[in-house]
Amino acid sequence: MLRLFLKEHAAFIVFQVILVAFIMLLYWLDGFRNADTAIYSFVISTVLVFTFLTARFARRYQYYQRILTAPQNLEHMLQSEGKSPEQIQNEIYLQKLYRLYQHEVQSLYATQNRHLQFMNQWVHQMKTPLSVMHLLLQEEQELDKNSVREEMERLKAGLDTVLMNARLDTFEQDMQIEQINLRSLVSEVATENKRLFISKRVYPEISIAEDQVVATDHKWMKFIIGQFLTNAVKYTFEPNKKVFIAAECLNGNTLLTIRDEGIGISSTDLPRVTKAFFTGDNGRKTGESTGMGLYLAKEICGKLGHELSISSVQEKGTTVSVLFINQDFVVQEDHDDNSRNRRGNKSIRRESDTPSS
Protein backbone atom coordinates (compact mmCIF):
# COMPACT_ATOMS: atom_id res chain seq x y z
CA MET A 1 0.00 0.00 0.00
CA LEU A 2 2.80 2.43 1.00
CA ARG A 3 4.71 1.48 -2.12
CA LEU A 4 1.71 2.34 -4.28
CA PHE A 5 1.34 5.67 -2.48
CA LEU A 6 5.01 6.56 -3.02
CA LYS A 7 4.77 5.63 -6.70
CA GLU A 8 1.73 7.85 -7.10
CA HIS A 9 3.46 10.80 -5.37
CA ALA A 10 6.99 10.25 -6.67
CA ALA A 11 6.69 13.16 -9.08
CA PHE A 12 5.49 15.44 -6.26
CA ILE A 13 8.41 14.43 -3.97
CA VAL A 14 10.98 14.97 -6.72
CA PHE A 15 9.44 18.35 -7.50
CA GLN A 16 9.65 19.38 -3.83
CA VAL A 17 13.31 18.38 -3.64
CA ILE A 18 14.12 20.37 -6.81
CA LEU A 19 12.13 23.34 -5.50
CA VAL A 20 14.03 23.40 -2.16
CA ALA A 21 17.37 23.02 -3.98
CA PHE A 22 16.45 25.86 -6.30
CA ILE A 23 15.54 28.13 -3.36
CA MET A 24 18.88 27.26 -1.66
CA LEU A 25 20.76 28.03 -4.83
CA LEU A 26 18.91 31.33 -5.18
CA TYR A 27 19.82 32.30 -1.61
CA TRP A 28 23.48 31.27 -2.25
CA LEU A 29 23.73 33.36 -5.41
CA ASP A 30 22.15 36.32 -3.62
CA GLY A 31 24.91 36.29 -0.97
CA PHE A 32 23.26 34.40 1.88
CA ARG A 33 25.92 31.91 2.99
CA ASN A 34 24.57 30.93 6.43
CA ALA A 35 24.60 27.11 6.59
CA ASP A 36 22.32 26.97 9.69
CA THR A 37 19.62 28.90 7.86
CA ALA A 38 19.94 26.56 4.87
CA ILE A 39 19.69 23.46 7.07
CA TYR A 40 16.78 24.94 8.99
CA SER A 41 14.94 25.72 5.73
CA PHE A 42 15.62 22.22 4.41
CA VAL A 43 14.42 20.54 7.60
CA ILE A 44 11.28 22.69 7.79
CA SER A 45 10.48 21.99 4.14
CA THR A 46 11.04 18.26 4.63
CA VAL A 47 8.82 18.18 7.72
CA LEU A 48 6.04 20.07 5.94
CA VAL A 49 6.20 17.77 2.91
CA PHE A 50 6.28 14.68 5.15
CA THR A 51 3.31 15.98 7.15
CA PHE A 52 1.38 16.68 3.99
CA LEU A 53 2.08 13.21 2.58
CA THR A 54 1.23 11.56 5.90
CA ALA A 55 -2.11 13.37 6.08
CA ARG A 56 -2.85 12.52 2.46
CA PHE A 57 -1.96 8.89 3.01
CA ALA A 58 -4.26 8.75 6.05
CA ARG A 59 -7.14 10.22 4.07
CA ARG A 60 -6.69 7.79 1.19
CA TYR A 61 -5.89 4.77 3.31
CA GLN A 62 -9.34 3.19 2.85
CA TYR A 63 -9.22 3.83 -0.87
CA TYR A 64 -5.87 2.05 -1.22
CA GLN A 65 -7.09 -0.73 1.01
CA ARG A 66 -10.14 -1.17 -1.20
CA ILE A 67 -8.36 -1.25 -4.53
CA LEU A 68 -5.71 -3.69 -3.24
CA THR A 69 -8.30 -6.25 -2.20
CA ALA A 70 -10.32 -8.51 -4.49
CA PRO A 71 -13.66 -6.83 -5.34
CA GLN A 72 -16.87 -8.59 -4.31
CA ASN A 73 -18.96 -6.84 -6.98
CA LEU A 74 -18.84 -3.81 -9.28
CA GLU A 75 -20.72 -1.58 -6.83
CA HIS A 76 -18.10 -2.41 -4.21
CA MET A 77 -15.46 -0.89 -6.49
CA LEU A 78 -17.49 2.20 -7.25
CA GLN A 79 -18.13 3.29 -3.69
CA SER A 80 -16.72 6.76 -3.12
CA GLU A 81 -13.63 6.50 -0.91
CA GLY A 82 -11.24 8.87 -2.68
CA LYS A 83 -11.43 12.31 -1.15
CA SER A 84 -9.57 14.29 -3.76
CA PRO A 85 -11.79 16.28 -6.17
CA GLU A 86 -10.22 14.48 -9.12
CA GLN A 87 -10.85 11.08 -7.58
CA ILE A 88 -14.43 11.99 -6.64
CA GLN A 89 -15.12 13.24 -10.15
CA ASN A 90 -13.52 10.13 -11.57
CA GLU A 91 -15.76 7.93 -9.46
CA ILE A 92 -18.83 9.92 -10.48
CA TYR A 93 -17.83 9.29 -14.08
CA LEU A 94 -17.33 5.60 -13.39
CA GLN A 95 -20.72 5.38 -11.72
CA LYS A 96 -22.37 6.93 -14.78
CA LEU A 97 -20.43 4.53 -16.96
CA TYR A 98 -21.53 1.65 -14.77
CA ARG A 99 -25.20 2.69 -15.02
CA LEU A 100 -24.85 2.90 -18.79
CA TYR A 101 -23.29 -0.54 -18.78
CA GLN A 102 -26.13 -1.89 -16.63
CA HIS A 103 -28.72 -0.36 -18.96
CA GLU A 104 -27.09 -1.93 -22.02
CA VAL A 105 -26.77 -5.30 -20.31
CA GLN A 106 -30.42 -5.24 -19.23
CA SER A 107 -31.43 -4.21 -22.73
CA LEU A 108 -29.43 -7.10 -24.21
CA TYR A 109 -30.93 -9.53 -21.71
CA ALA A 110 -34.44 -8.27 -22.51
CA THR A 111 -33.80 -8.60 -26.26
CA GLN A 112 -32.36 -12.06 -25.83
CA ASN A 113 -35.29 -13.19 -23.70
CA ARG A 114 -37.73 -11.69 -26.19
CA HIS A 115 -36.06 -13.52 -29.06
CA LEU A 116 -36.03 -16.78 -27.12
CA GLN A 117 -39.66 -16.48 -26.08
CA PHE A 118 -40.70 -15.52 -29.61
CA MET A 119 -38.81 -18.42 -31.19
CA ASN A 120 -40.29 -20.92 -28.73
CA GLN A 121 -43.79 -19.62 -29.38
CA TRP A 122 -43.22 -19.44 -33.13
CA VAL A 123 -41.89 -23.00 -33.37
CA HIS A 124 -44.86 -24.24 -31.36
CA GLN A 125 -47.30 -22.47 -33.70
CA MET A 126 -45.56 -23.67 -36.84
CA LYS A 127 -46.12 -27.25 -35.73
CA THR A 128 -49.88 -26.83 -36.25
CA PRO A 129 -49.87 -26.25 -40.05
CA LEU A 130 -47.24 -28.97 -40.47
CA SER A 131 -49.42 -31.41 -38.55
CA VAL A 132 -52.46 -30.45 -40.64
CA MET A 133 -50.56 -31.01 -43.91
CA HIS A 134 -49.26 -34.32 -42.62
CA LEU A 135 -52.82 -35.47 -41.87
CA LEU A 136 -54.01 -34.28 -45.28
CA LEU A 137 -51.30 -36.32 -46.98
CA GLN A 138 -52.32 -39.43 -45.04
CA GLU A 139 -55.91 -39.26 -46.26
CA GLU A 140 -56.75 -41.74 -49.02
CA GLN A 141 -59.13 -39.39 -50.81
CA GLU A 142 -58.01 -36.70 -53.20
CA LEU A 143 -55.74 -34.09 -51.68
CA ASP A 144 -57.53 -30.89 -50.67
CA LYS A 145 -55.26 -28.37 -52.37
CA ASN A 146 -57.02 -25.37 -50.84
CA SER A 147 -56.37 -26.66 -47.34
CA VAL A 148 -52.72 -27.33 -48.14
CA ARG A 149 -52.38 -23.89 -49.70
CA GLU A 150 -53.93 -22.29 -46.62
CA GLU A 151 -51.50 -24.06 -44.30
CA MET A 152 -48.57 -23.11 -46.53
CA GLU A 153 -49.64 -19.47 -46.38
CA ARG A 154 -49.67 -19.73 -42.61
CA LEU A 155 -46.14 -21.07 -42.72
CA LYS A 156 -45.07 -18.30 -45.08
CA ALA A 157 -46.63 -15.62 -42.86
CA GLY A 158 -44.86 -17.12 -39.85
CA LEU A 159 -41.52 -17.19 -41.66
CA ASP A 160 -41.94 -13.56 -42.74
CA THR A 161 -42.67 -12.56 -39.16
CA VAL A 162 -39.65 -14.35 -37.71
CA LEU A 163 -37.38 -12.94 -40.41
CA MET A 164 -38.60 -9.39 -39.76
CA ASN A 165 -38.14 -9.90 -36.05
CA ALA A 166 -34.57 -11.09 -36.63
CA ARG A 167 -33.79 -8.11 -38.87
CA LEU A 168 -35.24 -5.59 -36.42
CA ASP A 169 -31.95 -5.40 -34.50
CA THR A 170 -30.10 -4.34 -37.66
CA PHE A 171 -32.89 -2.13 -38.92
CA GLU A 172 -30.71 0.91 -39.67
CA GLN A 173 -28.47 -1.14 -41.97
CA ASP A 174 -31.44 -2.54 -43.86
CA MET A 175 -33.56 0.63 -44.11
CA GLN A 176 -33.90 2.36 -47.49
CA ILE A 177 -36.17 5.40 -47.63
CA GLU A 178 -37.64 6.24 -51.01
CA GLN A 179 -40.72 7.80 -52.55
CA ILE A 180 -43.41 5.12 -52.61
CA ASN A 181 -46.76 5.29 -54.35
CA LEU A 182 -49.09 4.48 -51.46
CA ARG A 183 -51.94 3.11 -53.54
CA SER A 184 -49.55 0.86 -55.45
CA LEU A 185 -48.07 -0.45 -52.22
CA VAL A 186 -51.45 -1.15 -50.61
CA SER A 187 -52.76 -2.83 -53.75
CA GLU A 188 -49.63 -4.99 -53.95
CA VAL A 189 -50.14 -6.20 -50.38
CA ALA A 190 -53.87 -6.74 -50.94
CA THR A 191 -53.14 -8.78 -54.06
CA GLU A 192 -50.63 -10.95 -52.22
CA ASN A 193 -53.29 -11.66 -49.57
CA LYS A 194 -56.15 -12.12 -52.02
CA ARG A 195 -56.63 -15.77 -51.14
CA LEU A 196 -57.03 -14.82 -47.51
CA PHE A 197 -59.65 -12.22 -48.46
CA ILE A 198 -61.45 -14.69 -50.69
CA SER A 199 -61.41 -17.55 -48.21
CA LYS A 200 -62.92 -15.31 -45.51
CA ARG A 201 -65.21 -13.52 -47.99
CA VAL A 202 -63.91 -10.18 -46.83
CA TYR A 203 -63.08 -7.61 -49.51
CA PRO A 204 -60.72 -4.63 -49.56
CA GLU A 205 -62.08 -1.21 -50.44
CA ILE A 206 -59.17 1.03 -51.38
CA SER A 207 -59.76 4.80 -51.42
CA ILE A 208 -56.33 6.24 -52.03
CA ALA A 209 -55.51 8.85 -54.65
CA GLU A 210 -53.59 7.43 -57.55
CA ASP A 211 -50.89 10.09 -57.26
CA GLN A 212 -50.35 9.84 -53.51
CA VAL A 213 -46.71 9.29 -52.60
CA VAL A 214 -45.05 8.89 -49.22
CA ALA A 215 -41.41 8.68 -48.16
CA THR A 216 -40.87 5.33 -46.47
CA ASP A 217 -39.14 1.97 -46.76
CA HIS A 218 -40.97 -0.25 -49.24
CA LYS A 219 -40.11 -3.60 -47.68
CA TRP A 220 -40.79 -2.70 -44.07
CA MET A 221 -43.95 -0.74 -44.90
CA LYS A 222 -45.20 -3.65 -46.97
CA PHE A 223 -44.75 -5.92 -43.97
CA ILE A 224 -46.63 -3.47 -41.73
CA ILE A 225 -49.59 -3.13 -44.10
CA GLY A 226 -49.61 -6.90 -44.53
CA GLN A 227 -49.93 -7.31 -40.77
CA PHE A 228 -52.81 -4.83 -40.65
CA LEU A 229 -54.69 -6.48 -43.52
CA THR A 230 -54.10 -9.97 -42.11
CA ASN A 231 -55.43 -8.92 -38.71
CA ALA A 232 -58.38 -7.13 -40.29
CA VAL A 233 -59.41 -10.26 -42.18
CA LYS A 234 -58.53 -12.72 -39.43
CA TYR A 235 -60.71 -11.00 -36.87
CA THR A 236 -63.69 -10.50 -39.21
CA PHE A 237 -65.76 -13.62 -38.67
CA GLU A 238 -68.86 -12.64 -40.66
CA PRO A 239 -68.69 -12.99 -44.47
CA ASN A 240 -69.29 -10.21 -46.99
CA LYS A 241 -67.68 -7.59 -44.80
CA LYS A 242 -65.19 -5.04 -46.04
CA VAL A 243 -61.80 -3.67 -45.07
CA PHE A 244 -61.67 0.02 -45.87
CA ILE A 245 -58.22 1.36 -46.76
CA ALA A 246 -58.00 5.12 -47.19
CA ALA A 247 -55.43 7.90 -47.13
CA GLU A 248 -55.80 11.63 -46.68
CA CYS A 249 -53.60 14.70 -46.38
CA LEU A 250 -53.49 16.43 -42.99
CA ASN A 251 -51.41 19.62 -42.87
CA GLY A 252 -48.69 18.22 -45.07
CA ASN A 253 -48.84 14.79 -43.42
CA THR A 254 -50.32 11.66 -44.91
CA LEU A 255 -52.70 9.58 -42.82
CA LEU A 256 -53.24 5.98 -43.89
CA THR A 257 -56.19 4.24 -42.21
CA ILE A 258 -57.22 0.61 -42.40
CA ARG A 259 -60.67 -0.02 -40.93
CA ASP A 260 -62.35 -3.37 -40.64
CA GLU A 261 -65.83 -4.50 -39.62
CA GLY A 262 -64.61 -7.28 -37.40
CA ILE A 263 -65.10 -8.19 -33.77
CA GLY A 264 -63.08 -5.24 -32.49
CA ILE A 265 -60.81 -5.07 -29.47
CA SER A 266 -61.97 -4.68 -25.89
CA SER A 267 -61.12 -1.44 -24.12
CA THR A 268 -59.04 -3.35 -21.58
CA ASP A 269 -56.91 -5.01 -24.26
CA LEU A 270 -56.54 -1.98 -26.54
CA PRO A 271 -53.69 -0.24 -24.63
CA ARG A 272 -51.66 -3.47 -24.65
CA VAL A 273 -52.11 -4.79 -28.19
CA THR A 274 -48.73 -3.37 -29.25
CA LYS A 275 -46.89 -5.12 -26.41
CA ALA A 276 -44.77 -8.13 -27.33
CA PHE A 277 -46.54 -11.50 -26.97
CA PHE A 278 -49.84 -9.93 -25.92
CA THR A 279 -52.68 -11.85 -27.55
CA GLY A 280 -55.68 -10.71 -25.50
CA ASP A 281 -59.22 -12.05 -25.80
CA ASN A 282 -59.16 -12.04 -29.62
CA GLY A 283 -55.98 -14.09 -29.73
CA ARG A 284 -57.60 -16.74 -27.54
CA LYS A 285 -60.63 -16.88 -29.85
CA THR A 286 -58.59 -17.65 -32.97
CA GLY A 287 -55.70 -19.48 -31.31
CA GLU A 288 -53.37 -18.27 -34.09
CA SER A 289 -52.15 -15.01 -32.67
CA THR A 290 -48.46 -14.70 -31.78
CA GLY A 291 -48.85 -11.29 -30.18
CA MET A 292 -45.93 -10.04 -32.29
CA GLY A 293 -47.58 -8.54 -35.39
CA LEU A 294 -48.68 -5.21 -33.91
CA TYR A 295 -45.59 -5.11 -31.71
CA LEU A 296 -43.32 -5.34 -34.75
CA ALA A 297 -45.51 -2.83 -36.61
CA LYS A 298 -45.13 -0.29 -33.82
CA GLU A 299 -41.39 -0.86 -33.52
CA ILE A 300 -40.89 -0.47 -37.27
CA CYS A 301 -43.13 2.62 -37.46
CA GLY A 302 -41.11 4.20 -34.67
CA LYS A 303 -37.83 3.52 -36.48
CA LEU A 304 -39.25 4.87 -39.75
CA GLY A 305 -40.55 8.01 -38.04
CA HIS A 306 -44.22 7.18 -38.59
CA GLU A 307 -46.89 7.35 -35.89
CA LEU A 308 -49.07 4.32 -35.29
CA SER A 309 -52.45 4.61 -33.57
CA ILE A 310 -55.21 2.05 -33.02
CA SER A 311 -58.83 2.61 -32.08
CA SER A 312 -61.55 0.02 -31.80
CA VAL A 313 -65.13 -0.60 -30.74
CA GLN A 314 -66.15 -4.14 -29.88
CA GLU A 315 -68.45 -5.78 -32.41
CA LYS A 316 -68.02 -2.72 -34.65
CA GLY A 317 -64.47 -3.01 -35.90
CA THR A 318 -60.93 -1.72 -35.53
CA THR A 319 -59.16 1.20 -37.19
CA VAL A 320 -55.39 1.22 -37.51
CA SER A 321 -53.78 4.47 -38.64
CA VAL A 322 -50.25 5.30 -39.73
CA LEU A 323 -49.32 8.98 -39.91
CA PHE A 324 -46.53 9.74 -42.37
CA ILE A 325 -45.15 12.98 -40.96
CA ASN A 326 -44.09 15.83 -43.26
CA GLN A 327 -45.03 14.02 -46.42
CA ASP A 328 -45.79 15.75 -49.70
CA PHE A 329 -48.30 14.73 -52.29
CA VAL A 330 -46.49 14.20 -55.54
CA VAL A 331 -48.28 13.93 -58.83
CA GLN A 332 -46.63 11.22 -60.81
CA GLU A 333 -46.58 11.49 -64.52
CA ASP A 334 -46.07 7.80 -64.85
CA HIS A 335 -49.39 6.06 -64.27
CA ASP A 336 -48.16 2.54 -64.89
CA ASP A 337 -48.22 1.75 -61.18
CA ASN A 338 -51.78 2.99 -60.88
CA SER A 339 -52.84 0.82 -63.76
CA ARG A 340 -51.29 -2.14 -61.97
CA ASN A 341 -53.24 -1.18 -58.82
CA ARG A 342 -56.50 -1.21 -60.64
CA ARG A 343 -55.66 -4.53 -62.22
CA GLY A 344 -54.81 -5.91 -58.75
CA ASN A 345 -58.16 -4.91 -57.28
CA LYS A 346 -60.03 -6.31 -60.25
CA SER A 347 -58.05 -9.54 -59.93
CA ILE A 348 -59.24 -10.00 -56.35
CA ARG A 349 -62.80 -9.32 -57.37
CA ARG A 350 -62.67 -11.77 -60.26
CA GLU A 351 -61.21 -14.56 -58.15
CA SER A 352 -63.73 -13.96 -55.38
CA ASP A 353 -66.56 -14.42 -57.89
CA THR A 354 -64.98 -17.65 -59.19
CA PRO A 355 -65.98 -20.81 -57.27
CA SER A 356 -63.00 -22.36 -55.56
CA SER A 357 -61.84 -25.72 -56.81
C-alpha positions in Angstrom: 0.0 0.0 0.0 2.8 2.4 1.0 4.7 1.5 -2.1 1.7 2.3 -4.3 1.3 5.7 -2.5 5.0 6.6 -3.0 4.8 5.6 -6.7 1.7 7.8 -7.1 3.5 10.8 -5.4 7.0 10.3 -6.7 6.7 13.2 -9.1 5.5 15.4 -6.3 8.4 14.4 -4.0 11.0 15.0 -6.7 9.4 18.3 -7.5 9.7 19.4 -3.8 13.3 18.4 -3.6 14.1 20.4 -6.8 12.1 23.3 -5.5 14.0 23.4 -2.2 17.4 23.0 -4.0 16.5 25.9 -6.3 15.5 28.1 -3.4 18.9 27.3 -1.7 20.8 28.0 -4.8 18.9 31.3 -5.2 19.8 32.3 -1.6 23.5 31.3 -2.2 23.7 33.4 -5.4 22.1 36.3 -3.6 24.9 36.3 -1.0 23.3 34.4 1.9 25.9 31.9 3.0 24.6 30.9 6.4 24.6 27.1 6.6 22.3 27.0 9.7 19.6 28.9 7.9 19.9 26.6 4.9 19.7 23.5 7.1 16.8 24.9 9.0 14.9 25.7 5.7 15.6 22.2 4.4 14.4 20.5 7.6 11.3 22.7 7.8 10.5 22.0 4.1 11.0 18.3 4.6 8.8 18.2 7.7 6.0 20.1 5.9 6.2 17.8 2.9 6.3 14.7 5.1 3.3 16.0 7.2 1.4 16.7 4.0 2.1 13.2 2.6 1.2 11.6 5.9 -2.1 13.4 6.1 -2.8 12.5 2.5 -2.0 8.9 3.0 -4.3 8.7 6.0 -7.1 10.2 4.1 -6.7 7.8 1.2 -5.9 4.8 3.3 -9.3 3.2 2.9 -9.2 3.8 -0.9 -5.9 2.1 -1.2 -7.1 -0.7 1.0 -10.1 -1.2 -1.2 -8.4 -1.3 -4.5 -5.7 -3.7 -3.2 -8.3 -6.3 -2.2 -10.3 -8.5 -4.5 -13.7 -6.8 -5.3 -16.9 -8.6 -4.3 -19.0 -6.8 -7.0 -18.8 -3.8 -9.3 -20.7 -1.6 -6.8 -18.1 -2.4 -4.2 -15.5 -0.9 -6.5 -17.5 2.2 -7.3 -18.1 3.3 -3.7 -16.7 6.8 -3.1 -13.6 6.5 -0.9 -11.2 8.9 -2.7 -11.4 12.3 -1.2 -9.6 14.3 -3.8 -11.8 16.3 -6.2 -10.2 14.5 -9.1 -10.9 11.1 -7.6 -14.4 12.0 -6.6 -15.1 13.2 -10.2 -13.5 10.1 -11.6 -15.8 7.9 -9.5 -18.8 9.9 -10.5 -17.8 9.3 -14.1 -17.3 5.6 -13.4 -20.7 5.4 -11.7 -22.4 6.9 -14.8 -20.4 4.5 -17.0 -21.5 1.7 -14.8 -25.2 2.7 -15.0 -24.9 2.9 -18.8 -23.3 -0.5 -18.8 -26.1 -1.9 -16.6 -28.7 -0.4 -19.0 -27.1 -1.9 -22.0 -26.8 -5.3 -20.3 -30.4 -5.2 -19.2 -31.4 -4.2 -22.7 -29.4 -7.1 -24.2 -30.9 -9.5 -21.7 -34.4 -8.3 -22.5 -33.8 -8.6 -26.3 -32.4 -12.1 -25.8 -35.3 -13.2 -23.7 -37.7 -11.7 -26.2 -36.1 -13.5 -29.1 -36.0 -16.8 -27.1 -39.7 -16.5 -26.1 -40.7 -15.5 -29.6 -38.8 -18.4 -31.2 -40.3 -20.9 -28.7 -43.8 -19.6 -29.4 -43.2 -19.4 -33.1 -41.9 -23.0 -33.4 -44.9 -24.2 -31.4 -47.3 -22.5 -33.7 -45.6 -23.7 -36.8 -46.1 -27.3 -35.7 -49.9 -26.8 -36.3 -49.9 -26.2 -40.0 -47.2 -29.0 -40.5 -49.4 -31.4 -38.6 -52.5 -30.4 -40.6 -50.6 -31.0 -43.9 -49.3 -34.3 -42.6 -52.8 -35.5 -41.9 -54.0 -34.3 -45.3 -51.3 -36.3 -47.0 -52.3 -39.4 -45.0 -55.9 -39.3 -46.3 -56.7 -41.7 -49.0 -59.1 -39.4 -50.8 -58.0 -36.7 -53.2 -55.7 -34.1 -51.7 -57.5 -30.9 -50.7 -55.3 -28.4 -52.4 -57.0 -25.4 -50.8 -56.4 -26.7 -47.3 -52.7 -27.3 -48.1 -52.4 -23.9 -49.7 -53.9 -22.3 -46.6 -51.5 -24.1 -44.3 -48.6 -23.1 -46.5 -49.6 -19.5 -46.4 -49.7 -19.7 -42.6 -46.1 -21.1 -42.7 -45.1 -18.3 -45.1 -46.6 -15.6 -42.9 -44.9 -17.1 -39.8 -41.5 -17.2 -41.7 -41.9 -13.6 -42.7 -42.7 -12.6 -39.2 -39.7 -14.3 -37.7 -37.4 -12.9 -40.4 -38.6 -9.4 -39.8 -38.1 -9.9 -36.0 -34.6 -11.1 -36.6 -33.8 -8.1 -38.9 -35.2 -5.6 -36.4 -31.9 -5.4 -34.5 -30.1 -4.3 -37.7 -32.9 -2.1 -38.9 -30.7 0.9 -39.7 -28.5 -1.1 -42.0 -31.4 -2.5 -43.9 -33.6 0.6 -44.1 -33.9 2.4 -47.5 -36.2 5.4 -47.6 -37.6 6.2 -51.0 -40.7 7.8 -52.6 -43.4 5.1 -52.6 -46.8 5.3 -54.4 -49.1 4.5 -51.5 -51.9 3.1 -53.5 -49.6 0.9 -55.4 -48.1 -0.5 -52.2 -51.5 -1.1 -50.6 -52.8 -2.8 -53.8 -49.6 -5.0 -53.9 -50.1 -6.2 -50.4 -53.9 -6.7 -50.9 -53.1 -8.8 -54.1 -50.6 -10.9 -52.2 -53.3 -11.7 -49.6 -56.2 -12.1 -52.0 -56.6 -15.8 -51.1 -57.0 -14.8 -47.5 -59.7 -12.2 -48.5 -61.5 -14.7 -50.7 -61.4 -17.6 -48.2 -62.9 -15.3 -45.5 -65.2 -13.5 -48.0 -63.9 -10.2 -46.8 -63.1 -7.6 -49.5 -60.7 -4.6 -49.6 -62.1 -1.2 -50.4 -59.2 1.0 -51.4 -59.8 4.8 -51.4 -56.3 6.2 -52.0 -55.5 8.8 -54.7 -53.6 7.4 -57.5 -50.9 10.1 -57.3 -50.4 9.8 -53.5 -46.7 9.3 -52.6 -45.0 8.9 -49.2 -41.4 8.7 -48.2 -40.9 5.3 -46.5 -39.1 2.0 -46.8 -41.0 -0.3 -49.2 -40.1 -3.6 -47.7 -40.8 -2.7 -44.1 -44.0 -0.7 -44.9 -45.2 -3.7 -47.0 -44.8 -5.9 -44.0 -46.6 -3.5 -41.7 -49.6 -3.1 -44.1 -49.6 -6.9 -44.5 -49.9 -7.3 -40.8 -52.8 -4.8 -40.7 -54.7 -6.5 -43.5 -54.1 -10.0 -42.1 -55.4 -8.9 -38.7 -58.4 -7.1 -40.3 -59.4 -10.3 -42.2 -58.5 -12.7 -39.4 -60.7 -11.0 -36.9 -63.7 -10.5 -39.2 -65.8 -13.6 -38.7 -68.9 -12.6 -40.7 -68.7 -13.0 -44.5 -69.3 -10.2 -47.0 -67.7 -7.6 -44.8 -65.2 -5.0 -46.0 -61.8 -3.7 -45.1 -61.7 0.0 -45.9 -58.2 1.4 -46.8 -58.0 5.1 -47.2 -55.4 7.9 -47.1 -55.8 11.6 -46.7 -53.6 14.7 -46.4 -53.5 16.4 -43.0 -51.4 19.6 -42.9 -48.7 18.2 -45.1 -48.8 14.8 -43.4 -50.3 11.7 -44.9 -52.7 9.6 -42.8 -53.2 6.0 -43.9 -56.2 4.2 -42.2 -57.2 0.6 -42.4 -60.7 0.0 -40.9 -62.4 -3.4 -40.6 -65.8 -4.5 -39.6 -64.6 -7.3 -37.4 -65.1 -8.2 -33.8 -63.1 -5.2 -32.5 -60.8 -5.1 -29.5 -62.0 -4.7 -25.9 -61.1 -1.4 -24.1 -59.0 -3.3 -21.6 -56.9 -5.0 -24.3 -56.5 -2.0 -26.5 -53.7 -0.2 -24.6 -51.7 -3.5 -24.6 -52.1 -4.8 -28.2 -48.7 -3.4 -29.3 -46.9 -5.1 -26.4 -44.8 -8.1 -27.3 -46.5 -11.5 -27.0 -49.8 -9.9 -25.9 -52.7 -11.9 -27.5 -55.7 -10.7 -25.5 -59.2 -12.0 -25.8 -59.2 -12.0 -29.6 -56.0 -14.1 -29.7 -57.6 -16.7 -27.5 -60.6 -16.9 -29.9 -58.6 -17.7 -33.0 -55.7 -19.5 -31.3 -53.4 -18.3 -34.1 -52.1 -15.0 -32.7 -48.5 -14.7 -31.8 -48.8 -11.3 -30.2 -45.9 -10.0 -32.3 -47.6 -8.5 -35.4 -48.7 -5.2 -33.9 -45.6 -5.1 -31.7 -43.3 -5.3 -34.7 -45.5 -2.8 -36.6 -45.1 -0.3 -33.8 -41.4 -0.9 -33.5 -40.9 -0.5 -37.3 -43.1 2.6 -37.5 -41.1 4.2 -34.7 -37.8 3.5 -36.5 -39.2 4.9 -39.8 -40.6 8.0 -38.0 -44.2 7.2 -38.6 -46.9 7.3 -35.9 -49.1 4.3 -35.3 -52.4 4.6 -33.6 -55.2 2.1 -33.0 -58.8 2.6 -32.1 -61.5 0.0 -31.8 -65.1 -0.6 -30.7 -66.1 -4.1 -29.9 -68.4 -5.8 -32.4 -68.0 -2.7 -34.7 -64.5 -3.0 -35.9 -60.9 -1.7 -35.5 -59.2 1.2 -37.2 -55.4 1.2 -37.5 -53.8 4.5 -38.6 -50.3 5.3 -39.7 -49.3 9.0 -39.9 -46.5 9.7 -42.4 -45.2 13.0 -41.0 -44.1 15.8 -43.3 -45.0 14.0 -46.4 -45.8 15.8 -49.7 -48.3 14.7 -52.3 -46.5 14.2 -55.5 -48.3 13.9 -58.8 -46.6 11.2 -60.8 -46.6 11.5 -64.5 -46.1 7.8 -64.8 -49.4 6.1 -64.3 -48.2 2.5 -64.9 -48.2 1.8 -61.2 -51.8 3.0 -60.9 -52.8 0.8 -63.8 -51.3 -2.1 -62.0 -53.2 -1.2 -58.8 -56.5 -1.2 -60.6 -55.7 -4.5 -62.2 -54.8 -5.9 -58.8 -58.2 -4.9 -57.3 -60.0 -6.3 -60.3 -58.1 -9.5 -59.9 -59.2 -10.0 -56.4 -62.8 -9.3 -57.4 -62.7 -11.8 -60.3 -61.2 -14.6 -58.1 -63.7 -14.0 -55.4 -66.6 -14.4 -57.9 -65.0 -17.6 -59.2 -66.0 -20.8 -57.3 -63.0 -22.4 -55.6 -61.8 -25.7 -56.8 
